[in-house]
mmCIF file of C-alpha atoms in Angstrom:
data_model
loop_
_atom_site.group_PDB
_atom_site.id
_atom_site.type_symbol
_atom_site.label_atom_id
_atom_site.label_comp_id
_atom_site.label_asym_id
_atom_site.label_seq_id
_atom_site.Cartn_x
_atom_site.Cartn_y
_atom_site.Cartn_z
ATOM 1 C CA MET A 1 172.273 -127.419 194.358
ATOM 2 C CA SER A 2 171.766 -127.880 198.087
ATOM 3 C CA THR A 3 169.524 -125.934 200.416
ATOM 4 C CA THR A 4 170.456 -124.899 203.957
ATOM 5 C CA THR A 5 167.306 -124.893 206.047
ATOM 6 C CA SER A 6 165.917 -126.055 209.335
ATOM 7 C CA ALA A 7 162.520 -126.701 207.762
ATOM 8 C CA LEU A 8 161.347 -130.162 208.755
ATOM 9 C CA PRO A 9 157.927 -131.813 208.720
ATOM 10 C CA PRO A 10 156.450 -132.670 212.143
ATOM 11 C CA ILE A 11 157.774 -135.902 213.654
ATOM 12 C CA VAL A 12 154.991 -138.315 214.652
ATOM 13 C CA THR A 13 154.494 -141.990 215.432
ATOM 14 C CA GLU A 14 154.231 -144.485 212.584
ATOM 15 C CA ASP A 15 150.505 -144.972 213.267
ATOM 16 C CA GLU A 16 149.912 -141.215 213.008
ATOM 17 C CA TRP A 17 152.006 -141.062 209.815
ATOM 18 C CA ARG A 18 150.026 -143.916 208.250
ATOM 19 C CA SER A 19 146.766 -142.198 209.130
ATOM 20 C CA GLU A 20 147.878 -138.943 207.464
ATOM 21 C CA LEU A 21 149.177 -140.889 204.461
ATOM 22 C CA ALA A 22 145.841 -142.709 204.087
ATOM 23 C CA ALA A 23 143.985 -139.378 204.044
ATOM 24 C CA LEU A 24 146.323 -138.062 201.345
ATOM 25 C CA ARG A 25 146.057 -141.322 199.403
ATOM 26 C CA ALA A 26 142.293 -140.890 199.161
ATOM 27 C CA ARG A 27 142.836 -137.536 197.415
ATOM 28 C CA GLU A 28 145.550 -139.014 195.184
ATOM 29 C CA LYS A 29 143.236 -141.842 194.121
ATOM 30 C CA ALA A 30 140.461 -139.356 193.379
ATOM 31 C CA ALA A 31 142.869 -137.331 191.228
ATOM 32 C CA THR A 32 143.879 -140.488 189.357
ATOM 33 C CA ARG A 33 140.252 -141.305 188.621
ATOM 34 C CA GLU A 34 139.673 -137.733 187.434
ATOM 35 C CA LEU A 35 142.673 -138.003 185.089
ATOM 36 C CA ASP A 36 141.180 -141.251 183.740
ATOM 37 C CA ALA A 37 137.908 -139.427 183.089
ATOM 38 C CA ILE A 38 139.750 -136.565 181.375
ATOM 39 C CA ALA A 39 141.606 -139.044 179.159
ATOM 40 C CA ALA A 40 138.285 -140.691 178.274
ATOM 41 C CA GLN A 41 136.883 -137.308 177.250
ATOM 42 C CA ARG A 42 140.040 -136.604 175.241
ATOM 43 C CA ARG A 43 139.514 -139.852 173.309
ATOM 44 C CA ARG A 44 136.067 -138.580 172.374
ATOM 45 C CA LEU A 45 137.176 -135.189 171.066
ATOM 46 C CA PRO A 46 136.258 -134.364 167.459
ATOM 47 C CA MET A 47 139.102 -133.544 165.075
ATOM 48 C CA VAL A 48 139.980 -131.100 162.310
ATOM 49 C CA LYS A 49 141.275 -132.085 158.890
ATOM 50 C CA LEU A 50 144.500 -130.262 157.982
ATOM 51 C CA PRO A 51 145.904 -129.099 154.649
ATOM 52 C CA ASP A 52 148.991 -130.782 153.212
ATOM 53 C CA TYR A 53 151.657 -128.828 155.128
ATOM 54 C CA VAL A 54 155.290 -129.025 154.033
ATOM 55 C CA LEU A 55 158.026 -128.566 156.633
ATOM 56 C CA ASP A 56 161.821 -128.666 156.439
ATOM 57 C CA GLY A 57 163.612 -131.792 157.601
ATOM 58 C CA PRO A 58 167.236 -132.921 157.723
ATOM 59 C CA SER A 59 167.078 -134.041 154.077
ATOM 60 C CA GLY A 60 164.930 -131.204 152.713
ATOM 61 C CA PRO A 61 161.203 -130.491 152.413
ATOM 62 C CA VAL A 62 158.948 -133.080 154.051
ATOM 63 C CA ARG A 63 155.171 -133.391 154.109
ATOM 64 C CA LEU A 64 153.407 -133.392 157.459
ATOM 65 C CA VAL A 65 152.072 -136.866 156.746
ATOM 66 C CA ASP A 66 155.665 -138.125 156.475
ATOM 67 C CA LEU A 67 156.476 -137.013 160.042
ATOM 68 C CA PHE A 68 154.375 -139.982 161.151
ATOM 69 C CA ALA A 69 157.080 -142.321 159.761
ATOM 70 C CA GLY A 70 154.360 -144.749 158.723
ATOM 71 C CA ARG A 71 152.574 -144.673 162.065
ATOM 72 C CA SER A 72 148.970 -143.616 162.640
ATOM 73 C CA GLN A 73 149.452 -141.139 165.502
ATOM 74 C CA LEU A 74 151.836 -138.220 165.970
ATOM 75 C CA ILE A 75 152.792 -135.943 168.869
ATOM 76 C CA THR A 76 154.650 -132.718 168.080
ATOM 77 C CA TYR A 77 156.423 -130.623 170.681
ATOM 78 C CA HIS A 78 156.746 -127.047 169.425
ATOM 79 C CA HIS A 79 160.072 -125.759 170.749
ATOM 80 C CA MET A 80 160.338 -122.008 171.350
ATOM 81 C CA TRP A 81 162.988 -120.355 169.186
ATOM 82 C CA GLU A 82 164.967 -117.111 169.130
ATOM 83 C CA PRO A 83 166.945 -116.772 165.867
ATOM 84 C CA GLY A 84 170.688 -116.584 166.380
ATOM 85 C CA ALA A 85 170.602 -117.188 170.147
ATOM 86 C CA GLU A 86 173.386 -119.287 171.654
ATOM 87 C CA TRP A 87 170.903 -120.992 173.974
ATOM 88 C CA GLN A 88 167.244 -121.512 173.240
ATOM 89 C CA CYS A 89 164.384 -121.616 175.752
ATOM 90 C CA GLY A 90 165.618 -123.312 178.902
ATOM 91 C CA GLY A 91 162.221 -124.809 179.660
ATOM 92 C CA CYS A 92 161.912 -126.333 176.169
ATOM 93 C CA THR A 93 165.494 -127.577 176.212
ATOM 94 C CA SER A 94 165.027 -129.160 179.616
ATOM 95 C CA PHE A 95 161.608 -130.603 178.783
ATOM 96 C CA THR A 96 162.728 -132.328 175.587
ATOM 97 C CA SER A 97 165.961 -133.606 177.174
ATOM 98 C CA GLN A 98 163.827 -136.062 179.170
ATOM 99 C CA PHE A 99 162.798 -138.025 176.100
ATOM 100 C CA THR A 100 165.788 -140.165 175.194
ATOM 101 C CA ARG A 101 164.066 -143.513 174.705
ATOM 102 C CA LEU A 102 160.819 -143.293 172.767
ATOM 103 C CA GLY A 103 160.799 -146.761 171.221
ATOM 104 C CA PHE A 104 157.867 -147.761 173.433
ATOM 105 C CA LEU A 105 155.642 -145.574 171.238
ATOM 106 C CA ASP A 106 156.125 -148.082 168.415
ATOM 107 C CA HIS A 107 153.825 -150.437 170.327
ATOM 108 C CA TYR A 108 151.145 -147.722 170.310
ATOM 109 C CA ASP A 109 151.470 -146.917 166.600
ATOM 110 C CA ALA A 110 152.734 -143.433 167.489
ATOM 111 C CA GLN A 111 155.633 -141.041 166.822
ATOM 112 C CA PHE A 112 156.960 -138.049 168.858
ATOM 113 C CA VAL A 113 158.965 -135.260 167.166
ATOM 114 C CA VAL A 114 160.124 -131.702 167.813
ATOM 115 C CA VAL A 115 158.995 -128.853 165.549
ATOM 116 C CA THR A 116 160.510 -125.378 165.811
ATOM 117 C CA GLN A 117 160.341 -122.035 164.072
ATOM 118 C CA GLY A 118 164.133 -122.031 163.742
ATOM 119 C CA ALA A 119 165.773 -122.611 160.366
ATOM 120 C CA ILE A 120 166.452 -126.322 159.969
ATOM 121 C CA ASP A 121 170.275 -126.094 159.886
ATOM 122 C CA GLU A 122 170.307 -123.952 163.015
ATOM 123 C CA ALA A 123 167.766 -126.195 164.715
ATOM 124 C CA LEU A 124 169.701 -129.378 163.965
ATOM 125 C CA ALA A 125 172.923 -127.815 165.217
ATOM 126 C CA TYR A 126 171.216 -126.915 168.485
ATOM 127 C CA ARG A 127 169.753 -130.414 168.762
ATOM 128 C CA GLU A 128 173.265 -131.815 168.507
ATOM 129 C CA LYS A 129 174.734 -129.278 170.916
ATOM 130 C CA VAL A 130 172.320 -130.144 173.716
ATOM 131 C CA GLY A 131 172.227 -133.877 172.965
ATOM 132 C CA ASN A 132 168.543 -134.093 172.049
ATOM 133 C CA ARG A 133 167.550 -137.503 170.643
ATOM 134 C CA MET A 134 164.223 -136.799 168.949
ATOM 135 C CA ASP A 135 163.705 -136.061 165.264
ATOM 136 C CA TRP A 136 163.523 -132.300 164.608
ATOM 137 C CA TYR A 137 161.700 -130.411 161.862
ATOM 138 C CA SER A 138 161.427 -126.730 161.009
ATOM 139 C CA THR A 139 158.276 -124.763 160.268
ATOM 140 C CA ALA A 140 160.235 -121.604 159.427
ATOM 141 C CA ASN A 141 159.019 -121.762 155.817
ATOM 142 C CA SER A 142 155.545 -123.076 156.593
ATOM 143 C CA PRO A 143 152.424 -121.725 158.335
ATOM 144 C CA PHE A 144 152.184 -125.017 160.214
ATOM 145 C CA GLY A 145 153.618 -123.743 163.518
ATOM 146 C CA ALA A 146 151.475 -120.632 163.630
ATOM 147 C CA ASP A 147 148.375 -122.588 162.638
ATOM 148 C CA MET A 148 149.108 -125.027 165.471
ATOM 149 C CA ASP A 149 149.219 -122.159 168.017
ATOM 150 C CA ALA A 150 153.018 -121.936 168.161
ATOM 151 C CA PRO A 151 153.893 -118.904 165.971
ATOM 152 C CA ALA A 152 157.321 -117.339 165.526
ATOM 153 C CA GLY A 153 158.116 -115.385 168.675
ATOM 154 C CA GLY A 154 155.372 -117.241 170.513
ATOM 155 C CA GLY A 155 155.345 -119.892 173.187
ATOM 156 C CA PHE A 156 155.697 -123.640 173.228
ATOM 157 C CA ALA A 157 152.916 -126.129 172.576
ATOM 158 C CA VAL A 158 152.055 -129.778 172.203
ATOM 159 C CA ASN A 159 149.810 -131.022 169.413
ATOM 160 C CA VAL A 160 148.496 -134.474 168.581
ATOM 161 C CA PHE A 161 147.471 -135.752 165.158
ATOM 162 C CA LEU A 162 145.835 -138.804 163.618
ATOM 163 C CA ARG A 163 146.540 -140.073 160.110
ATOM 164 C CA ASP A 164 144.111 -141.887 157.852
ATOM 165 C CA GLY A 165 146.029 -142.707 154.702
ATOM 166 C CA ASP A 166 147.422 -139.376 153.479
ATOM 167 C CA ALA A 167 144.795 -137.366 155.383
ATOM 168 C CA VAL A 168 146.017 -135.770 158.645
ATOM 169 C CA TYR A 169 143.728 -134.590 161.443
ATOM 170 C CA ARG A 170 144.479 -132.466 164.504
ATOM 171 C CA THR A 171 143.013 -134.083 167.624
ATOM 172 C CA TRP A 172 144.450 -132.272 170.700
ATOM 173 C CA HIS A 173 146.487 -129.259 171.787
ATOM 174 C CA THR A 174 147.894 -127.845 175.010
ATOM 175 C CA ASN A 175 150.478 -125.327 176.185
ATOM 176 C CA GLY A 176 151.699 -123.746 179.413
ATOM 177 C CA ARG A 177 151.314 -125.963 182.440
ATOM 178 C CA GLY A 178 149.162 -128.318 180.390
ATOM 179 C CA THR A 179 152.435 -129.934 179.311
ATOM 180 C CA GLU A 180 153.401 -130.914 182.866
ATOM 181 C CA GLN A 181 151.510 -134.196 182.635
ATOM 182 C CA LEU A 182 153.995 -135.246 179.930
ATOM 183 C CA SER A 183 157.012 -134.601 182.147
ATOM 184 C CA HIS A 184 158.589 -136.857 184.740
ATOM 185 C CA THR A 185 160.588 -133.910 186.137
ATOM 186 C CA PHE A 186 157.785 -132.271 188.086
ATOM 187 C CA ALA A 187 156.165 -135.614 188.934
ATOM 188 C CA LEU A 188 159.336 -136.615 190.780
ATOM 189 C CA VAL A 189 160.073 -133.223 192.323
ATOM 190 C CA ASP A 190 156.494 -132.873 193.608
ATOM 191 C CA LEU A 191 157.028 -136.068 195.653
ATOM 192 C CA LEU A 192 159.820 -134.431 197.644
ATOM 193 C CA PRO A 193 159.080 -132.921 201.083
ATOM 194 C CA TRP A 194 160.187 -129.473 199.897
ATOM 195 C CA GLY A 195 158.571 -129.805 196.453
ATOM 196 C CA ARG A 196 159.658 -127.435 193.691
ATOM 197 C CA GLN A 197 160.804 -124.783 196.179
ATOM 198 C CA GLU A 198 159.220 -122.032 194.059
ATOM 199 C CA ASP A 199 157.722 -118.998 195.730
ATOM 200 C CA TRP A 200 154.271 -119.327 194.132
ATOM 201 C CA GLN A 201 153.633 -122.703 195.750
ATOM 202 C CA ASP A 202 151.582 -123.337 198.872
ATOM 203 C CA SER A 203 154.208 -124.565 201.348
ATOM 204 C CA PRO A 204 154.507 -124.536 205.129
ATOM 205 C CA GLU A 205 156.103 -121.509 206.729
ATOM 206 C CA GLY A 206 159.898 -121.737 206.679
ATOM 207 C CA TRP A 207 160.060 -124.072 203.684
ATOM 208 C CA PRO A 208 162.794 -123.146 201.170
ATOM 209 C CA GLN A 209 161.268 -121.089 198.360
ATOM 210 C CA GLU A 210 162.956 -119.230 195.528
ATOM 211 C CA PRO A 211 161.813 -117.433 192.365
ATOM 212 C CA THR A 212 160.143 -119.576 189.724
ATOM 213 C CA TYR A 213 162.592 -121.256 187.302
ATOM 214 C CA SER A 214 165.611 -120.637 189.563
ATOM 215 C CA ARG A 215 166.233 -124.368 190.084
ATOM 216 C CA TRP A 216 165.505 -125.465 186.529
ATOM 217 C CA VAL A 217 168.428 -126.997 184.649
ATOM 218 C CA ASP A 218 169.747 -124.472 182.110
ATOM 219 C CA PRO A 219 170.634 -125.331 178.480
ATOM 220 C CA GLY A 220 174.381 -124.961 179.070
ATOM 221 C CA GLU A 221 174.278 -127.581 181.792
ATOM 222 C CA ILE A 222 172.232 -129.913 179.597
ATOM 223 C CA ALA A 223 174.758 -129.473 176.777
ATOM 224 C CA ALA A 224 177.650 -130.182 179.163
ATOM 225 C CA ARG A 225 175.986 -133.387 180.335
ATOM 226 C CA TYR A 226 174.498 -134.745 177.132
ATOM 227 C CA GLY A 227 175.655 -132.703 174.142
ATOM 228 C CA ALA A 228 177.987 -133.556 171.308
ATOM 229 C CA SER A 229 181.138 -132.542 173.215
ATOM 230 C CA SER A 230 180.144 -134.112 176.546
ATOM 231 C CA GLY A 231 181.394 -137.626 175.821
ATOM 232 C CA HIS A 232 178.015 -138.934 176.981
ATOM 233 C CA GLN A 233 176.984 -142.291 175.539
ATOM 234 C CA ASP A 234 173.410 -143.629 175.426
#
């Protein structure tokens, strides 16, 4: 999608540009240090012991502890779900489509899976249709999703868990824009001179701006690019 606009940043000398960049860099470095401090606080959060939840997996019922696949740490992305819909939440579909190579988590003793309120057969069919590569599980027959702040008919969420033997503990949760830090999509787009081009953003006068979500990739496009019938190969 292209944009027709005459919006251009001011043109200056290289010395002036470097001066402006240095001022911005100071703020960027401060933000990086703040994120480091937030991560340090996150590592010090207490945790809550969970009951022995049972979810539905590709081969039948599966205990929550088994989602770890033998690892000590687990991240679950709770995918929004509308029963019977041809296309599920565009934001969730787009977000999870980013994660095609998660093997690096092996070196951190961690696993990343999708959990949804959809029935497992329907969920797995959708996973295949849009070309998702993560393991999917269903909480349709379990209170797990609702207890993790992602109930049926509710929004998306991210949860993190720690395993000690067969005991599972919940350590962290976020939703809404709290998930953006996990995405490379917005990190890349926010580097661009025009940014996300959404009308809620603080942009110079004349910058291209459209309604929120209007430039997001929709599920049909993701399926066409990466799904089972796309011919795409990893």
